[in-house]
Amino acid sequence: MEPAARPSYIAIARIVRTRGNRGEVLADLHTDFPSRFDGLGEVWLEFDDGQRKHVTLEKSWSHKGRQVLRFAGIDSISSAEELVGAWVEVASKDAVPLPEGVYYDHELIGCSVRDVNGELLGKITDVMRILGNNQLVVTGPHGEFMIPAVEAICKSVSIAEKEILVDLPEGLIDLNK
């Protein structure tokens, strides 16, 4: 399969431990849309070694800020223990549509960042989500630095072209290397 044709996935939860003795697991949410678990039937589990397993989600409910998940064929503590640490993912084509001007982290990672004069500043390697202050981590000729993900600085975002145009305040690159 061509690299561009490979499906991509979005993590929506991470399994943190077993729950009970019937194969249920407890997962931390990694989605802004907890209701997406309602009626969700098919998911992928990605393990630390990069292996992926397609599974059927039989049942899911919220419990004390986490999500309890029950998968088909997982009916004991020992089989549930094998899932601890796995990411619960959906295909990116099944992502919840976002409003205009709002982007998924995976859409931003890999984007080139240019200043308003056309200088290539680097590529986005990560998105740090700090309460009320999201930062784009950029790696390039100036080393690694962060850019606040705000409209006043990020003048245009083109996911199709994988490029972000920024107007940086003077000294920002040197300030947060």
XYZ file of N, CA, C and O in Angstrom:
708
model
N 0.848 -1.171 0.000
C 0.000 0.000 0.000
C 0.895 1.236 0.000
O 1.871 1.311 0.727
N 0.567 2.226 -0.779
C 1.312 3.482 -0.806
C 1.194 4.165 0.554
O 0.149 4.107 1.179
N 2.282 4.826 1.020
C 2.198 5.489 2.319
C 1.026 6.452 2.425
O 0.382 6.528 3.445
N 0.728 7.210 1.378
C -0.372 8.174 1.428
C -1.731 7.476 1.495
O -2.707 8.055 1.920
N -1.780 6.210 1.059
C -3.052 5.504 1.025
C -3.343 4.763 2.337
O -4.434 4.265 2.518
N -2.346 4.668 3.241
C -2.574 3.989 4.510
C -3.584 4.757 5.342
O -3.512 5.967 5.436
N -4.503 4.047 5.964
C -5.450 4.760 6.821
C -4.730 5.304 8.049
O -3.763 4.728 8.523
N -5.205 6.431 8.542
C -4.646 6.968 9.779
C -5.700 6.821 10.867
O -6.881 6.655 10.592
N -5.237 6.890 12.094
C -6.112 6.637 13.228
C -6.017 7.770 14.234
O -5.016 8.456 14.322
N -7.073 7.921 15.012
C -7.134 8.934 16.054
C -7.372 8.223 17.381
O -8.326 7.447 17.524
N -6.501 8.501 18.339
C -6.667 7.924 19.675
C -7.808 8.643 20.386
O -7.869 9.868 20.400
N -8.703 7.866 20.968
C -9.819 8.455 21.715
C -9.771 8.068 23.195
O -10.483 8.662 24.001
N -8.936 7.080 23.537
C -8.803 6.660 24.934
C -7.552 5.798 25.069
O -7.006 5.311 24.077
N -7.106 5.639 26.322
C -5.995 4.733 26.604
C -6.386 3.863 27.789
O -6.816 4.359 28.826
N -6.228 2.572 27.618
C -6.612 1.610 28.654
C -5.584 1.665 29.783
O -4.384 1.508 29.547
N -6.074 1.908 31.020
C -5.165 2.085 32.152
C -5.142 0.895 33.113
O -4.141 0.675 33.791
N -6.250 0.145 33.180
C -6.254 -1.014 34.069
C -7.494 -1.861 33.815
O -8.419 -1.440 33.134
N -7.499 -3.030 34.420
C -8.675 -3.891 34.341
C -9.707 -3.377 35.331
O -9.405 -2.609 36.242
N -10.938 -3.830 35.137
C -12.021 -3.470 36.065
C -12.915 -4.687 36.223
O -13.458 -5.193 35.250
N -13.082 -5.138 37.438
C -13.936 -6.296 37.684
C -13.288 -7.583 37.221
O -12.103 -7.625 36.882
N -14.095 -8.641 37.165
C -13.554 -9.946 36.785
C -14.185 -10.509 35.512
O -14.082 -11.693 35.243
N -14.841 -9.643 34.720
C -15.505 -10.108 33.493
C -14.824 -9.606 32.222
O -15.423 -9.596 31.160
N -13.603 -9.096 32.358
C -12.871 -8.654 31.187
C -13.036 -7.187 30.835
O -12.559 -6.737 29.790
N -13.685 -6.446 31.700
C -13.852 -5.013 31.438
C -12.548 -4.289 31.741
O -11.751 -4.736 32.570
N -12.347 -3.153 31.052
C -11.165 -2.328 31.294
C -11.597 -0.891 31.546
O -12.673 -0.465 31.120
N -10.736 -0.158 32.215
C -10.971 1.249 32.501
C -10.004 2.056 31.635
O -8.817 1.738 31.550
N -10.514 3.103 30.979
C -9.701 3.886 30.049
C -9.793 5.371 30.358
O -10.858 5.876 30.720
N -8.660 6.053 30.218
C -8.634 7.514 30.281
C -9.078 8.046 28.934
O -8.610 7.561 27.889
N -9.944 9.046 28.936
C -10.420 9.639 27.685
C -9.359 10.531 27.068
O -8.673 11.271 27.761
N -9.234 10.469 25.760
C -8.360 11.342 24.981
C -9.173 11.928 23.834
O -8.732 11.938 22.686
N -10.356 12.379 24.169
C -11.240 12.978 23.184
C -12.024 14.101 23.851
O -12.282 14.042 25.060
N -12.346 15.104 23.074
C -13.215 16.173 23.565
C -14.683 15.798 23.408
O -15.564 16.582 23.736
N -14.937 14.597 22.884
C -16.304 14.155 22.584
C -16.584 12.802 23.247
O -16.661 11.777 22.573
N -16.762 12.774 24.575
C -17.029 11.504 25.252
C -18.265 10.783 24.722
O -18.337 9.560 24.761
N -19.217 11.546 24.195
C -20.441 10.923 23.679
C -20.165 10.084 22.436
O -21.026 9.314 22.016
N -18.973 10.206 21.854
C -18.660 9.424 20.657
C -18.658 7.920 20.952
O -18.767 7.101 20.058
N -18.559 7.540 22.236
C -18.597 6.122 22.588
C -20.011 5.559 22.479
O -20.183 4.351 22.371
N -21.034 6.443 22.513
C -22.420 5.992 22.394
C -22.624 5.380 21.011
O -22.482 6.048 19.996
N -22.940 4.114 20.997
C -23.211 3.444 19.725
C -21.970 3.082 18.920
O -22.084 2.581 17.811
N -20.775 3.334 19.463
C -19.544 2.977 18.756
C -19.383 1.466 18.815
O -19.422 0.871 19.884
N -19.212 0.829 17.674
C -19.139 -0.628 17.644
C -17.767 -1.178 17.338
O -17.322 -2.145 17.949
N -17.072 -0.584 16.398
C -15.774 -1.092 15.965
C -14.687 -0.089 16.320
O -14.837 1.106 16.060
N -13.606 -0.559 16.926
C -12.457 0.284 17.241
C -11.187 -0.510 16.967
O -11.225 -1.716 16.714
N -10.077 0.187 17.028
C -8.765 -0.438 16.893
C -8.036 -0.262 18.216
O -8.160 0.768 18.867
N -7.254 -1.259 18.602
C -6.373 -1.153 19.755
C -4.950 -1.124 19.223
O -4.563 -1.977 18.427
N -4.185 -0.110 19.636
C -2.778 -0.045 19.232
C -1.926 -0.267 20.474
O -2.056 0.433 21.466
N -1.031 -1.240 20.366
C -0.182 -1.618 21.482
C 1.177 -0.931 21.389
O 1.539 -0.390 20.349
N 1.930 -0.964 22.488
C 3.219 -0.283 22.549
C 4.184 -0.731 21.451
O 5.028 0.045 21.023
N 4.051 -1.953 20.986
C 4.959 -2.449 19.938
C 4.508 -2.038 18.534
O 5.110 -2.439 17.545
N 3.435 -1.227 18.446
C 2.948 -0.755 17.151
C 1.917 -1.657 16.504
O 1.335 -1.302 15.473
N 1.674 -2.826 17.081
C 0.674 -3.740 16.531
C -0.717 -3.180 16.777
O -0.977 -2.554 17.791
N -1.599 -3.423 15.817
C -2.978 -2.962 15.908
C -3.918 -4.161 15.820
O -3.684 -5.066 15.047
N -4.975 -4.084 16.596
C -5.975 -5.161 16.597
C -7.352 -4.537 16.447
O -7.714 -3.626 17.183
N -8.116 -5.031 15.494
C -9.484 -4.576 15.265
C -10.394 -5.351 16.216
O -10.361 -6.577 16.253
N -11.197 -4.623 17.011
C -12.059 -5.266 18.004
C -13.457 -4.674 17.965
O -13.671 -3.565 17.482
N -14.391 -5.437 18.519
C -15.770 -4.974 18.645
C -15.998 -4.505 20.072
O -15.727 -5.236 21.027
N -16.485 -3.292 20.185
C -16.814 -2.718 21.488
C -18.261 -3.101 21.787
O -19.186 -2.624 21.141
N -18.441 -3.984 22.761
C -19.785 -4.456 23.097
C -20.553 -3.470 23.958
O -21.759 -3.318 23.813
N -19.838 -2.832 24.885
C -20.506 -1.965 25.839
C -19.516 -0.933 26.346
O -18.322 -1.192 26.439
N -20.037 0.249 26.683
C -19.196 1.331 27.172
C -20.036 2.256 28.045
O -21.179 2.540 27.724
N -19.453 2.710 29.154
C -20.129 3.684 29.988
C -19.096 4.491 30.780
O -17.981 4.052 30.994
N -19.547 5.662 31.185
C -18.695 6.571 31.945
C -18.715 6.176 33.420
O -19.758 5.795 33.953
N -17.528 6.289 34.055
C -17.428 5.956 35.474
C -16.329 6.804 36.112
O -15.150 6.628 35.816
N -16.732 7.788 36.927
C -15.802 8.650 37.666
C -14.755 9.302 36.758
O -13.563 9.274 37.047
N -15.210 9.864 35.637
C -14.315 10.591 34.746
C -13.534 9.721 33.782
O -12.733 10.226 32.996
N -13.732 8.444 33.842
C -13.086 7.509 32.916
C -14.163 6.747 32.157
O -15.343 6.870 32.446
N -13.726 5.937 31.208
C -14.658 5.155 30.410
C -14.423 3.673 30.689
O -13.276 3.201 30.646
N -15.487 2.948 30.989
C -15.408 1.504 31.140
C -15.732 0.900 29.774
O -16.716 1.290 29.133
N -14.879 -0.032 29.335
C -15.047 -0.641 28.014
C -15.113 -2.157 28.148
O -14.370 -2.753 28.925
N -16.010 -2.737 27.372
C -16.107 -4.201 27.302
C -16.027 -4.601 25.838
O -16.843 -4.164 25.023
N -15.027 -5.427 25.524
C -14.797 -5.865 24.146
C -15.239 -7.309 23.953
O -15.117 -8.136 24.871
N -15.724 -7.613 22.755
C -16.121 -8.981 22.410
C -14.904 -9.894 22.536
O -13.806 -9.540 22.097
N -15.104 -11.050 23.158
C -14.035 -12.043 23.274
C -13.085 -11.810 24.436
O -12.207 -12.630 24.692
N -13.243 -10.707 25.134
C -12.418 -10.430 26.315
C -13.334 -10.627 27.521
O -14.174 -9.787 27.819
N -13.194 -11.792 28.193
C -14.158 -12.128 29.237
C -13.515 -12.575 30.548
O -14.166 -13.186 31.377
N -12.238 -12.250 30.713
C -11.570 -12.601 31.969
C -10.557 -11.519 32.320
O -10.145 -10.727 31.460
N -10.144 -11.504 33.579
C -9.142 -10.535 34.010
C -7.848 -10.745 33.234
O -7.218 -9.783 32.792
N -7.445 -11.991 33.054
C -6.168 -12.255 32.376
C -6.190 -11.767 30.929
O -5.196 -11.202 30.453
N -7.289 -11.947 30.229
C -7.334 -11.449 28.841
C -7.422 -9.925 28.819
O -6.871 -9.274 27.936
N -8.081 -9.315 29.825
C -8.158 -7.859 29.905
C -6.797 -7.251 30.241
O -6.450 -6.173 29.754
N -5.994 -7.944 31.066
C -4.666 -7.446 31.435
C -3.777 -7.249 30.212
O -2.928 -6.363 30.191
N -3.969 -8.054 29.187
C -3.180 -7.944 27.959
C -3.462 -6.640 27.210
O -2.676 -6.229 26.363
N -4.584 -5.985 27.520
C -4.971 -4.750 26.837
C -4.477 -3.491 27.544
O -4.506 -2.405 26.961
N -4.027 -3.620 28.790
C -3.598 -2.453 29.560
C -2.442 -1.752 28.842
O -1.485 -2.385 28.409
N -2.586 -0.438 28.673
C -1.585 0.360 27.976
C -1.919 0.604 26.513
O -1.324 1.473 25.873
N -2.864 -0.141 25.969
C -3.226 0.012 24.555
C -4.036 1.285 24.349
O -4.815 1.705 25.213
N -3.828 1.902 23.201
C -4.630 3.058 22.787
C -5.878 2.557 22.094
O -5.809 1.626 21.276
N -7.014 3.150 22.392
C -8.268 2.858 21.698
C -8.391 3.904 20.597
O -8.354 5.109 20.868
N -8.515 3.449 19.352
C -8.486 4.358 18.213
C -9.660 4.127 17.273
O -10.232 3.037 17.237
N -9.973 5.178 16.523
C -10.927 5.077 15.417
C -10.203 5.553 14.166
O -9.227 6.309 14.247
N -10.677 5.121 13.014
C -10.099 5.594 11.755
C -10.353 7.089 11.630
O -11.420 7.584 12.015
N -9.370 7.823 11.120
C -9.522 9.283 11.041
C -10.724 9.682 10.195
O -11.320 10.726 10.437
N -11.111 8.838 9.244
C -12.303 9.145 8.434
C -13.582 9.145 9.286
O -14.584 9.724 8.907
N -13.513 8.524 10.464
C -14.665 8.467 11.366
C -14.595 9.517 12.473
O -15.361 9.463 13.436
N -13.678 10.468 12.338
C -13.529 11.515 13.350
C -14.777 12.388 13.402
O -15.462 12.580 12.395
N -15.045 12.916 14.571
C -16.148 13.856 14.737
C -15.791 15.123 13.969
O -14.699 15.664 14.146
N -16.670 15.609 13.095
C -16.365 16.840 12.353
C -16.200 18.022 13.314
O -16.952 18.162 14.271
N -15.180 18.833 13.047
C -14.903 19.999 13.880
C -15.401 21.264 13.192
O -15.482 21.311 11.964
N -15.670 22.291 13.979
C -16.072 23.564 13.378
C -14.913 24.169 12.573
O -13.745 23.834 12.808
N -15.237 25.056 11.661
C -14.215 25.716 10.850
C -13.224 26.435 11.756
O -13.599 27.074 12.736
N -11.937 26.293 11.428
C -10.891 26.945 12.204
C -10.415 26.156 13.405
O -9.547 26.600 14.145
N -10.955 24.956 13.619
C -10.539 24.076 14.704
C -9.977 22.815 14.058
O -10.549 22.292 13.100
N -8.831 22.329 14.587
C -8.127 21.222 13.939
C -7.754 20.151 14.948
O -7.516 20.430 16.117
N -7.690 18.931 14.456
C -7.167 17.839 15.258
C -5.655 17.958 15.314
O -5.017 18.429 14.372
N -5.063 17.507 16.425
C -3.608 17.552 16.572
C -2.916 16.841 15.413
O -1.918 17.330 14.889
N -3.436 15.662 15.027
C -2.773 14.902 13.965
C -2.792 15.651 12.632
O -1.958 15.396 11.772
N -3.738 16.571 12.449
C -3.763 17.369 11.225
C -2.670 18.435 11.247
O -2.132 18.807 10.204
N -2.334 18.925 12.426
C -1.337 19.985 12.567
C 0.089 19.434 12.554
O 0.998 20.059 11.999
N 0.284 18.264 13.164
C 1.624 17.679 13.221
C 2.091 17.361 11.804
O 1.372 16.756 11.014
N 3.293 17.824 11.491
C 3.860 17.636 10.157
C 3.683 18.844 9.256
O 4.276 18.915 8.183
N 2.870 19.814 9.685
C 2.693 21.026 8.876
C 3.970 21.857 8.907
O 4.629 21.990 9.941
N 4.315 22.436 7.756
C 5.413 23.397 7.689
C 4.925 24.711 8.277
O 3.765 25.069 8.124
N 5.838 25.414 8.925
C 5.515 26.715 9.507
C 6.389 27.758 8.821
O 7.609 27.643 8.802
N 5.735 28.755 8.228
C 6.444 29.855 7.564
C 6.016 31.166 8.206
O 4.874 31.318 8.600
N 6.976 32.118 8.251
C 6.595 33.430 8.751
C 6.002 34.244 7.603
O 5.999 33.805 6.452
N 5.497 35.433 7.896
C 4.813 36.247 6.892
C 5.756 36.697 5.777
O 5.303 37.106 4.714
N 7.071 36.582 5.999
C 8.047 36.915 4.961
C 8.410 35.710 4.107
O 9.238 35.815 3.209
N 7.829 34.548 4.414
C 8.075 33.344 3.624
C 9.181 32.453 4.148
O 9.450 31.397 3.585
N 9.841 32.847 5.243
C 10.933 32.030 5.786
C 10.372 30.768 6.435
O 9.438 30.819 7.240
N 10.973 29.625 6.077
C 10.577 28.358 6.678
C 11.153 28.286 8.088
O 12.370 28.343 8.272
N 10.279 28.179 9.076
C 10.708 28.124 10.472
C 10.853 26.698 10.970
O 11.519 26.450 11.964
N 10.214 25.759 10.286
C 10.304 24.356 10.670
C 8.988 23.634 10.461
O 8.122 24.101 9.717
N 8.873 22.497 11.133
C 7.658 21.685 11.063
C 7.122 21.473 12.469
O 7.884 21.389 13.430
N 5.818 21.341 12.560
C 5.178 21.065 13.841
C 5.423 19.595 14.183
O 5.108 18.706 13.386
N 5.994 19.376 15.366
C 6.291 18.016 15.810
C 5.382 17.550 16.943
O 5.314 16.363 17.228
N 4.695 18.515 17.568
C 3.804 18.149 18.669
C 2.867 19.319 18.948
O 3.133 20.449 18.535
N 1.787 19.029 19.646
C 0.868 20.060 20.125
C 0.747 19.860 21.622
O 0.350 18.792 22.084
N 1.141 20.879 22.374
C 1.032 20.821 23.833
C -0.271 21.498 24.235
O -0.493 22.658 23.912
N -1.105 20.744 24.923
C -2.391 21.277 25.366
C -2.288 21.645 26.833
O -2.331 20.789 27.704
N -2.097 22.920 27.076
C -2.005 23.456 28.419
C -3.298 24.246 28.630
O -3.686 25.002 27.746
N -3.927 24.090 29.758
C -5.221 24.704 30.012
C -5.266 26.147 29.522
O -4.562 27.013 30.035
N -6.039 26.389 28.481
C -6.236 27.731 27.943
C -5.053 28.284 27.175
O -5.046 29.456 26.817
N -4.033 27.441 26.895
C -2.839 27.943 26.247
C -2.192 26.835 25.412
O -1.162 26.294 25.791
N -2.802 26.492 24.290
C -2.249 25.457 23.435
C -1.024 25.982 22.698
O -1.010 27.114 22.223
N 0.006 25.137 22.619
C 1.271 25.522 21.996
C 1.621 24.547 20.875
O 1.500 23.335 21.048
N 2.072 25.087 19.748
C 2.574 24.278 18.648
C 4.077 24.134 18.849
O 4.794 25.132 18.946
N 4.565 22.908 18.928
C 5.995 22.668 19.072
C 6.572 22.566 17.661
O 6.153 21.730 16.867
N 7.531 23.461 17.365
C 8.118 23.550 16.030
C 9.588 23.171 16.121
O 10.307 23.640 17.005
N 10.034 22.322 15.191
C 11.442 21.954 15.101
C 11.928 22.340 13.716
O 11.299 22.005 12.711
N 13.039 23.080 13.682
C 13.575 23.534 12.405
C 14.951 24.139 12.555
O 15.662 23.844 13.519
N 15.333 25.021 11.628
C 16.672 25.607 11.638
C 17.003 26.389 12.911
O 18.165 26.537 13.261
N 15.990 26.854 13.623
C 16.202 27.601 14.864
C 16.160 26.685 16.090
O 16.111 27.163 17.217
N 16.147 25.382 15.877
C 16.014 24.425 16.977
C 14.544 24.165 17.254
O 13.686 24.347 16.390
N 14.253 23.753 18.486
C 12.869 23.490 18.881
C 12.352 24.679 19.687
O 13.024 25.168 20.588
N 11.168 25.146 19.327
C 10.536 26.251 20.051
C 9.032 26.099 19.960
O 8.526 25.269 19.206
N 8.317 26.898 20.746
C 6.860 26.801 20.783
C 6.217 28.094 20.293
O 6.747 29.177 20.518
N 5.094 27.906 19.626
C 4.307 29.035 19.133
C 2.902 28.909 19.724
O 2.269 27.849 19.591
N 2.386 29.940 20.369
C 1.007 29.876 20.860
C 0.031 29.650 19.686
O 0.147 30.300 18.647
N -0.874 28.731 19.861
C -1.848 28.411 18.813
C -3.036 29.359 18.934
O -4.127 28.973 19.342
N -2.790 30.621 18.574
C -3.836 31.637 18.639
C -3.939 32.339 17.288
O -2.974 32.430 16.540
N -5.128 32.819 17.009
C -5.418 33.457 15.728
C -4.544 34.690 15.475
O -4.181 34.971 14.341
N -4.181 35.412 16.531
C -3.362 36.624 16.367
C -1.968 36.301 15.836
O -1.331 37.141 15.204
N -1.488 35.066 16.064
C -0.154 34.664 15.595
C -0.262 33.750 14.381
O 0.466 33.925 13.406
N -1.139 32.779 14.431
C -1.326 31.835 13.316
C -2.309 32.465 12.334
O -3.520 32.361 12.504
N -1.773 33.125 11.331
C -2.590 33.915 10.407
C -3.398 33.059 9.449
O -4.506 33.422 9.070
N -2.826 31.938 9.000
C -3.595 31.044 8.134
C -3.114 29.616 8.338
O -1.936 29.374 8.581
N -4.056 28.696 8.249
C -3.773 27.275 8.397
C -4.362 26.580 7.183
O -5.560 26.697 6.909
N -3.512 25.863 6.447
C -3.974 25.081 5.305
C -3.616 23.626 5.553
O -2.459 23.224 5.375
N -4.601 22.864 5.987
C -4.380 21.439 6.227
C -4.114 20.736 4.902
O -3.263 19.853 4.822
N -4.789 21.140 3.842
C -4.595 20.520 2.522
C -3.161 20.685 2.040
O -2.572 19.767 1.469
N -2.578 21.861 2.272
C -1.201 22.128 1.852
C -0.192 21.828 2.953
O 1.013 21.979 2.741
N -0.693 21.434 4.138
C 0.160 21.146 5.298
C 1.077 22.320 5.599
O 2.287 22.178 5.786
N 0.490 23.524 5.673
C 1.285 24.717 5.921
C 0.531 25.699 6.815
O -0.672 25.896 6.664
N 1.292 26.334 7.718
C 0.752 27.347 8.610
C 1.597 28.604 8.452
O 2.826 28.547 8.491
N 0.918 29.716 8.249
C 1.577 31.017 8.115
C 1.435 31.745 9.443
O 0.333 31.885 9.962
N 2.590 32.199 9.995
C 2.565 32.844 11.302
C 3.182 34.235 11.246
O 4.043 34.518 10.419
N 2.715 35.096 12.141
C 3.281 36.422 12.335
C 3.745 36.459 13.793
O 2.957 36.724 14.699
N 5.032 36.150 13.990
C 5.558 36.004 15.340
C 5.953 37.336 15.960
O 6.557 38.174 15.280
N 5.665 37.501 17.231
C 6.180 38.682 17.932
C 7.709 38.601 17.968
O 8.284 37.514 18.045
N 8.350 39.737 17.932
C 9.805 39.782 17.937
C 10.350 39.078 19.186
O 9.861 39.289 20.295
N 11.348 38.223 18.979
C 12.013 37.530 20.076
C 11.347 36.253 20.542
O 11.880 35.578 21.426
N 10.194 35.876 19.972
C 9.475 34.678 20.442
C 10.310 33.417 20.277
O 10.363 32.585 21.170
N 10.986 33.268 19.152
C 11.780 32.050 18.915
C 12.851 31.897 19.984
O 13.031 30.820 20.553
N 13.566 32.960 20.274
C 14.644 32.895 21.271
C 14.107 32.770 22.687
O 14.746 32.161 23.550
N 12.925 33.286 22.922
C 12.329 33.284 24.259
C 12.043 31.875 24.769
O 12.294 31.562 25.920
N 11.521 31.027 23.907
C 11.058 29.728 24.419
C 11.735 28.530 23.777
O 11.127 27.504 23.621
N 12.997 28.639 23.432
C 13.734 27.472 22.917
C 13.938 26.479 24.023
O 14.104 26.822 25.161
